[in-house]
Amino acid sequence: MLYSVLIISVAGAWSIFGPYGALKYYGMTKELHEILIQNEQLREANTALQQEVSKLKHDPIYLEDVARRQFGLIKKNEVIYEFPEKKKRHQ
């Protein structure tokens, strides 16, 4: 009887704490869930980047807008006027 209880206790502990036990399974399930979430975020970012590349290749107006905003480029015979910002008065 004592031998049976000992074997059942060892088997139970092994099934919970062993290398393929319930704790390991729970940890791997949690890790899988986190990886799936990260994978979906990366897919969304990849899709957004693909759309950006497509717009840059096929939409000249968008390309011009990006060139103006990000790189400060201007067309031939254009002049840029920069005005100083007004300073706020402290009352």
mmCIF file of N, CA and C in Angstrom:
data_model
loop_
_atom_site.group_PDB
_atom_site.id
_atom_site.type_symbol
_atom_site.label_atom_id
_atom_site.label_comp_id
_atom_site.label_asym_id
_atom_site.label_seq_id
_atom_site.Cartn_x
_atom_site.Cartn_y
_atom_site.Cartn_z
ATOM 1 N N MET A 1 0.819 -1.190 0.000
ATOM 2 C CA MET A 1 0.000 0.000 0.000
ATOM 3 C C MET A 1 0.871 1.266 0.000
ATOM 4 N N LEU A 2 1.874 1.315 0.876
ATOM 5 C CA LEU A 2 2.782 2.451 0.946
ATOM 6 C C LEU A 2 3.550 2.605 -0.369
ATOM 7 N N TYR A 3 3.918 1.483 -0.948
ATOM 8 C CA TYR A 3 4.628 1.479 -2.227
ATOM 9 C C TYR A 3 3.746 2.091 -3.318
ATOM 10 N N SER A 4 2.463 1.781 -3.343
ATOM 11 C CA SER A 4 1.531 2.321 -4.339
ATOM 12 C C SER A 4 1.369 3.828 -4.170
ATOM 13 N N VAL A 5 1.247 4.290 -2.939
ATOM 14 C CA VAL A 5 1.112 5.721 -2.672
ATOM 15 C C VAL A 5 2.377 6.455 -3.111
ATOM 16 N N LEU A 6 3.521 5.878 -2.850
ATOM 17 C CA LEU A 6 4.789 6.483 -3.243
ATOM 18 C C LEU A 6 4.897 6.585 -4.761
ATOM 19 N N ILE A 7 4.535 5.542 -5.460
ATOM 20 C CA ILE A 7 4.594 5.547 -6.932
ATOM 21 C C ILE A 7 3.616 6.572 -7.494
ATOM 22 N N ILE A 8 2.414 6.632 -6.952
ATOM 23 C CA ILE A 8 1.425 7.600 -7.431
ATOM 24 C C ILE A 8 1.904 9.027 -7.148
ATOM 25 N N SER A 9 2.510 9.259 -5.998
ATOM 26 C CA SER A 9 3.023 10.591 -5.655
ATOM 27 C C SER A 9 4.142 11.013 -6.597
ATOM 28 N N VAL A 10 5.057 10.094 -6.856
ATOM 29 C CA VAL A 10 6.165 10.397 -7.774
ATOM 30 C C VAL A 10 5.633 10.650 -9.180
ATOM 31 N N ALA A 11 4.703 9.824 -9.630
ATOM 32 C CA ALA A 11 4.128 10.006 -10.966
ATOM 33 C C ALA A 11 3.374 11.333 -11.050
ATOM 34 N N GLY A 12 2.650 11.674 -9.999
ATOM 35 C CA GLY A 12 1.925 12.949 -9.985
ATOM 36 C C GLY A 12 2.869 14.137 -10.014
ATOM 37 N N ALA A 13 3.908 14.080 -9.196
ATOM 38 C CA ALA A 13 4.896 15.163 -9.183
ATOM 39 C C ALA A 13 5.596 15.269 -10.532
ATOM 40 N N TRP A 14 5.918 14.130 -11.110
ATOM 41 C CA TRP A 14 6.577 14.116 -12.423
ATOM 42 C C TRP A 14 5.672 14.728 -13.494
ATOM 43 N N SER A 15 4.379 14.418 -13.430
ATOM 44 C CA SER A 15 3.457 14.938 -14.445
ATOM 45 C C SER A 15 3.234 16.445 -14.292
ATOM 46 N N ILE A 16 3.485 16.980 -13.112
ATOM 47 C CA ILE A 16 3.331 18.425 -12.918
ATOM 48 C C ILE A 16 4.655 19.158 -13.127
ATOM 49 N N PHE A 17 5.710 18.670 -12.508
ATOM 50 C CA PHE A 17 6.989 19.390 -12.494
ATOM 51 C C PHE A 17 8.030 18.838 -13.466
ATOM 52 N N GLY A 18 7.753 17.741 -14.117
ATOM 53 C CA GLY A 18 8.718 17.110 -15.017
ATOM 54 C C GLY A 18 8.950 17.931 -16.274
ATOM 55 N N PRO A 19 9.889 17.496 -17.119
ATOM 56 C CA PRO A 19 10.231 18.262 -18.324
ATOM 57 C C PRO A 19 9.076 18.376 -19.321
ATOM 58 N N TYR A 20 8.116 17.483 -19.255
ATOM 59 C CA TYR A 20 6.942 17.550 -20.128
ATOM 60 C C TYR A 20 5.681 17.685 -19.288
ATOM 61 N N GLY A 21 5.810 18.245 -18.106
ATOM 62 C CA GLY A 21 4.704 18.340 -17.168
ATOM 63 C C GLY A 21 3.778 19.510 -17.446
ATOM 64 N N ALA A 22 2.804 19.644 -16.574
ATOM 65 C CA ALA A 22 1.775 20.666 -16.728
ATOM 66 C C ALA A 22 2.357 22.079 -16.663
ATOM 67 N N LEU A 23 3.329 22.311 -15.802
ATOM 68 C CA LEU A 23 3.926 23.648 -15.717
ATOM 69 C C LEU A 23 4.654 24.016 -17.008
ATOM 70 N N LYS A 24 5.369 23.075 -17.557
ATOM 71 C CA LYS A 24 6.070 23.308 -18.826
ATOM 72 C C LYS A 24 5.057 23.569 -19.940
ATOM 73 N N TYR A 25 3.982 22.790 -19.944
ATOM 74 C CA TYR A 25 2.928 22.956 -20.949
ATOM 75 C C TYR A 25 2.301 24.344 -20.839
ATOM 76 N N TYR A 26 2.003 24.772 -19.613
ATOM 77 C CA TYR A 26 1.420 26.097 -19.405
ATOM 78 C C TYR A 26 2.374 27.189 -19.901
ATOM 79 N N GLY A 27 3.647 27.062 -19.561
ATOM 80 C CA GLY A 27 4.628 28.054 -20.003
ATOM 81 C C GLY A 27 4.759 28.101 -21.516
ATOM 82 N N MET A 28 4.746 26.941 -22.142
ATOM 83 C CA MET A 28 4.868 26.902 -23.600
ATOM 84 C C MET A 28 3.608 27.447 -24.270
ATOM 85 N N THR A 29 2.448 27.193 -23.679
ATOM 86 C CA THR A 29 1.203 27.724 -24.226
ATOM 87 C C THR A 29 1.199 29.246 -24.152
ATOM 88 N N LYS A 30 1.647 29.782 -23.028
ATOM 89 C CA LYS A 30 1.736 31.234 -22.871
ATOM 90 C C LYS A 30 2.727 31.831 -23.869
ATOM 91 N N GLU A 31 3.867 31.194 -24.026
ATOM 92 C CA GLU A 31 4.876 31.669 -24.975
ATOM 93 C C GLU A 31 4.343 31.628 -26.405
ATOM 94 N N LEU A 32 3.623 30.566 -26.746
ATOM 95 C CA LEU A 32 3.032 30.456 -28.080
ATOM 96 C C LEU A 32 2.052 31.597 -28.324
ATOM 97 N N HIS A 33 1.227 31.898 -27.344
ATOM 98 C CA HIS A 33 0.258 32.980 -27.474
ATOM 99 C C HIS A 33 0.970 34.316 -27.715
ATOM 100 N N GLU A 34 2.025 34.582 -26.970
ATOM 101 C CA GLU A 34 2.783 35.825 -27.140
ATOM 102 C C GLU A 34 3.433 35.894 -28.516
ATOM 103 N N ILE A 35 3.946 34.771 -28.988
ATOM 104 C CA ILE A 35 4.579 34.740 -30.310
ATOM 105 C C ILE A 35 3.543 34.964 -31.406
ATOM 106 N N LEU A 36 2.351 34.401 -31.242
ATOM 107 C CA LEU A 36 1.300 34.602 -32.237
ATOM 108 C C LEU A 36 0.865 36.065 -32.289
ATOM 109 N N ILE A 37 0.784 36.708 -31.134
ATOM 110 C CA ILE A 37 0.437 38.135 -31.105
ATOM 111 C C ILE A 37 1.528 38.956 -31.794
ATOM 112 N N GLN A 38 2.779 38.665 -31.479
ATOM 113 C CA GLN A 38 3.897 39.377 -32.099
ATOM 114 C C GLN A 38 3.912 39.137 -33.609
ATOM 115 N N ASN A 39 3.618 37.922 -34.024
ATOM 116 C CA ASN A 39 3.583 37.588 -35.443
ATOM 117 C C ASN A 39 2.510 38.403 -36.161
ATOM 118 N N GLU A 40 1.339 38.539 -35.555
ATOM 119 C CA GLU A 40 0.264 39.316 -36.162
ATOM 120 C C GLU A 40 0.650 40.791 -36.257
ATOM 121 N N GLN A 41 1.299 41.318 -35.230
ATOM 122 C CA GLN A 41 1.750 42.711 -35.272
ATOM 123 C C GLN A 41 2.768 42.917 -36.391
ATOM 124 N N LEU A 42 3.659 41.964 -36.560
ATOM 125 C CA LEU A 42 4.656 42.072 -37.626
ATOM 126 C C LEU A 42 4.009 41.962 -39.003
ATOM 127 N N ARG A 43 2.996 41.120 -39.124
ATOM 128 C CA ARG A 43 2.268 41.025 -40.401
ATOM 129 C C ARG A 43 1.603 42.358 -40.745
ATOM 130 N N GLU A 44 0.982 42.980 -39.750
ATOM 131 C CA GLU A 44 0.332 44.272 -39.982
ATOM 132 C C GLU A 44 1.354 45.336 -40.369
ATOM 133 N N ALA A 45 2.485 45.354 -39.698
ATOM 134 C CA ALA A 45 3.535 46.319 -40.032
ATOM 135 C C ALA A 45 4.070 46.063 -41.437
ATOM 136 N N ASN A 46 4.225 44.801 -41.792
ATOM 137 C CA ASN A 46 4.712 44.436 -43.118
ATOM 138 C C ASN A 46 3.723 44.883 -44.194
ATOM 139 N N THR A 47 2.436 44.680 -43.940
ATOM 140 C CA THR A 47 1.415 45.108 -44.893
ATOM 141 C C THR A 47 1.452 46.622 -45.073
ATOM 142 N N ALA A 48 1.590 47.348 -43.969
ATOM 143 C CA ALA A 48 1.658 48.812 -44.052
ATOM 144 C C ALA A 48 2.881 49.258 -44.851
ATOM 145 N N LEU A 49 4.005 48.605 -44.639
ATOM 146 C CA LEU A 49 5.217 48.955 -45.385
ATOM 147 C C LEU A 49 5.075 48.621 -46.869
ATOM 148 N N GLN A 50 4.429 47.510 -47.186
ATOM 149 C CA GLN A 50 4.201 47.155 -48.586
ATOM 150 C C GLN A 50 3.306 48.189 -49.263
ATOM 151 N N GLN A 51 2.292 48.668 -48.547
ATOM 152 C CA GLN A 51 1.420 49.703 -49.103
ATOM 153 C C GLN A 51 2.196 51.001 -49.314
ATOM 154 N N GLU A 52 3.060 51.325 -48.370
ATOM 155 C CA GLU A 52 3.888 52.532 -48.492
ATOM 156 C C GLU A 52 4.795 52.435 -49.725
ATOM 157 N N VAL A 53 5.428 51.291 -49.912
ATOM 158 C CA VAL A 53 6.303 51.091 -51.071
ATOM 159 C C VAL A 53 5.502 51.209 -52.358
ATOM 160 N N SER A 54 4.319 50.619 -52.381
ATOM 161 C CA SER A 54 3.479 50.682 -53.573
ATOM 162 C C SER A 54 3.097 52.128 -53.892
ATOM 163 N N LYS A 55 2.732 52.900 -52.871
ATOM 164 C CA LYS A 55 2.386 54.300 -53.099
ATOM 165 C C LYS A 55 3.593 55.089 -53.589
ATOM 166 N N LEU A 56 4.761 54.803 -53.040
ATOM 167 C CA LEU A 56 5.960 55.512 -53.488
ATOM 168 C C LEU A 56 6.301 55.177 -54.937
ATOM 169 N N LYS A 57 6.036 53.946 -55.356
ATOM 170 C CA LYS A 57 6.349 53.537 -56.728
ATOM 171 C C LYS A 57 5.320 54.022 -57.740
ATOM 172 N N HIS A 58 4.047 54.094 -57.351
ATOM 173 C CA HIS A 58 2.991 54.295 -58.338
ATOM 174 C C HIS A 58 2.211 55.602 -58.193
ATOM 175 N N ASP A 59 2.440 56.365 -57.150
ATOM 176 C CA ASP A 59 1.688 57.602 -56.941
ATOM 177 C C ASP A 59 2.659 58.785 -56.904
ATOM 178 N N PRO A 60 2.816 59.471 -58.033
ATOM 179 C CA PRO A 60 3.796 60.561 -58.080
ATOM 180 C C PRO A 60 3.448 61.721 -57.141
ATOM 181 N N ILE A 61 2.179 61.955 -56.899
ATOM 182 C CA ILE A 61 1.798 63.037 -55.989
ATOM 183 C C ILE A 61 2.235 62.702 -54.565
ATOM 184 N N TYR A 62 2.035 61.466 -54.172
ATOM 185 C CA TYR A 62 2.467 61.040 -52.837
ATOM 186 C C TYR A 62 3.990 61.108 -52.723
ATOM 187 N N LEU A 63 4.682 60.659 -53.765
ATOM 188 C CA LEU A 63 6.143 60.703 -53.768
ATOM 189 C C LEU A 63 6.641 62.143 -53.627
ATOM 190 N N GLU A 64 5.998 63.055 -54.341
ATOM 191 C CA GLU A 64 6.383 64.465 -54.246
ATOM 192 C C GLU A 64 6.143 64.995 -52.834
ATOM 193 N N ASP A 65 5.029 64.627 -52.249
ATOM 194 C CA ASP A 65 4.717 65.072 -50.889
ATOM 195 C C ASP A 65 5.763 64.575 -49.891
ATOM 196 N N VAL A 66 6.153 63.325 -50.017
ATOM 197 C CA VAL A 66 7.176 62.767 -49.125
ATOM 198 C C VAL A 66 8.509 63.483 -49.336
ATOM 199 N N ALA A 67 8.859 63.720 -50.588
ATOM 200 C CA ALA A 67 10.123 64.401 -50.888
ATOM 201 C C ALA A 67 10.137 65.809 -50.296
ATOM 202 N N ARG A 68 9.006 66.473 -50.342
ATOM 203 C CA ARG A 68 8.931 67.830 -49.795
ATOM 204 C C ARG A 68 8.993 67.817 -48.263
ATOM 205 N N ARG A 69 8.190 66.953 -47.649
ATOM 206 C CA ARG A 69 8.105 66.941 -46.186
ATOM 207 C C ARG A 69 9.374 66.401 -45.533
ATOM 208 N N GLN A 70 9.857 65.262 -46.011
ATOM 209 C CA GLN A 70 10.966 64.602 -45.321
ATOM 210 C C GLN A 70 12.336 65.132 -45.720
ATOM 211 N N PHE A 71 12.455 65.567 -46.959
ATOM 212 C CA PHE A 71 13.779 65.954 -47.437
ATOM 213 C C PHE A 71 13.887 67.433 -47.795
ATOM 214 N N GLY A 72 12.794 68.172 -47.672
ATOM 215 C CA GLY A 72 12.826 69.604 -47.942
ATOM 216 C C GLY A 72 13.086 69.947 -49.396
ATOM 217 N N LEU A 73 12.759 69.057 -50.311
ATOM 218 C CA LEU A 73 12.993 69.318 -51.727
ATOM 219 C C LEU A 73 11.943 70.275 -52.277
ATOM 220 N N ILE A 74 12.334 71.020 -53.294
ATOM 221 C CA ILE A 74 11.420 71.954 -53.940
ATOM 222 C C ILE A 74 11.519 71.770 -55.444
ATOM 223 N N LYS A 75 10.507 72.300 -56.140
ATOM 224 C CA LYS A 75 10.529 72.246 -57.600
ATOM 225 C C LYS A 75 11.409 73.369 -58.137
ATOM 226 N N LYS A 76 11.767 73.233 -59.393
ATOM 227 C CA LYS A 76 12.560 74.259 -60.055
ATOM 228 C C LYS A 76 11.768 75.567 -60.042
ATOM 229 N N ASN A 77 12.461 76.651 -59.778
ATOM 230 C CA ASN A 77 11.890 78.001 -59.728
ATOM 231 C C ASN A 77 10.966 78.231 -58.532
ATOM 232 N N GLU A 78 10.957 77.359 -57.554
ATOM 233 C CA GLU A 78 10.193 77.606 -56.333
ATOM 234 C C GLU A 78 11.109 78.261 -55.310
ATOM 235 N N VAL A 79 10.517 79.070 -54.475
ATOM 236 C CA VAL A 79 11.259 79.731 -53.412
ATOM 237 C C VAL A 79 10.537 79.436 -52.104
ATOM 238 N N ILE A 80 11.303 79.117 -51.089
ATOM 239 C CA ILE A 80 10.717 78.859 -49.778
ATOM 240 C C ILE A 80 10.981 80.066 -48.892
ATOM 241 N N TYR A 81 9.925 80.570 -48.306
ATOM 242 C CA TYR A 81 10.035 81.661 -47.349
ATOM 243 C C TYR A 81 9.803 81.082 -45.962
ATOM 244 N N GLU A 82 10.735 81.352 -45.079
ATOM 245 C CA GLU A 82 10.576 80.913 -43.698
ATOM 246 C C GLU A 82 10.439 82.146 -42.826
ATOM 247 N N PHE A 83 9.384 82.159 -42.044
ATOM 248 C CA PHE A 83 9.124 83.279 -41.156
ATOM 249 C C PHE A 83 9.388 82.836 -39.726
ATOM 250 N N PRO A 84 10.008 83.703 -38.955
ATOM 251 C CA PRO A 84 10.244 83.333 -37.555
ATOM 252 C C PRO A 84 8.913 83.232 -36.818
ATOM 253 N N GLU A 85 8.852 82.312 -35.892
ATOM 254 C CA GLU A 85 7.631 82.153 -35.117
ATOM 255 C C GLU A 85 7.542 83.270 -34.095
ATOM 256 N N LYS A 86 6.327 83.719 -33.856
ATOM 257 C CA LYS A 86 6.125 84.774 -32.868
ATOM 258 C C LYS A 86 6.348 84.199 -31.486
ATOM 259 N N LYS A 87 7.053 84.974 -30.681
ATOM 260 C CA LYS A 87 7.266 84.552 -29.306
ATOM 261 C C LYS A 87 6.067 84.973 -28.475
ATOM 262 N N LYS A 88 5.680 84.119 -27.571
ATOM 263 C CA LYS A 88 4.543 84.435 -26.708
ATOM 264 C C LYS A 88 4.990 85.396 -25.618
ATOM 265 N N ARG A 89 4.154 86.386 -25.364
ATOM 266 C CA ARG A 89 4.439 87.338 -24.292
ATOM 267 C C ARG A 89 3.955 86.759 -22.973
ATOM 268 N N HIS A 90 4.758 86.944 -21.974
ATOM 269 C CA HIS A 90 4.348 86.537 -20.634
ATOM 270 C C HIS A 90 3.718 87.736 -19.950
ATOM 271 N N GLN A 91 2.524 87.606 -19.460
ATOM 272 C CA GLN A 91 1.839 88.732 -18.809
ATOM 273 C C GLN A 91 1.921 88.644 -17.325
#
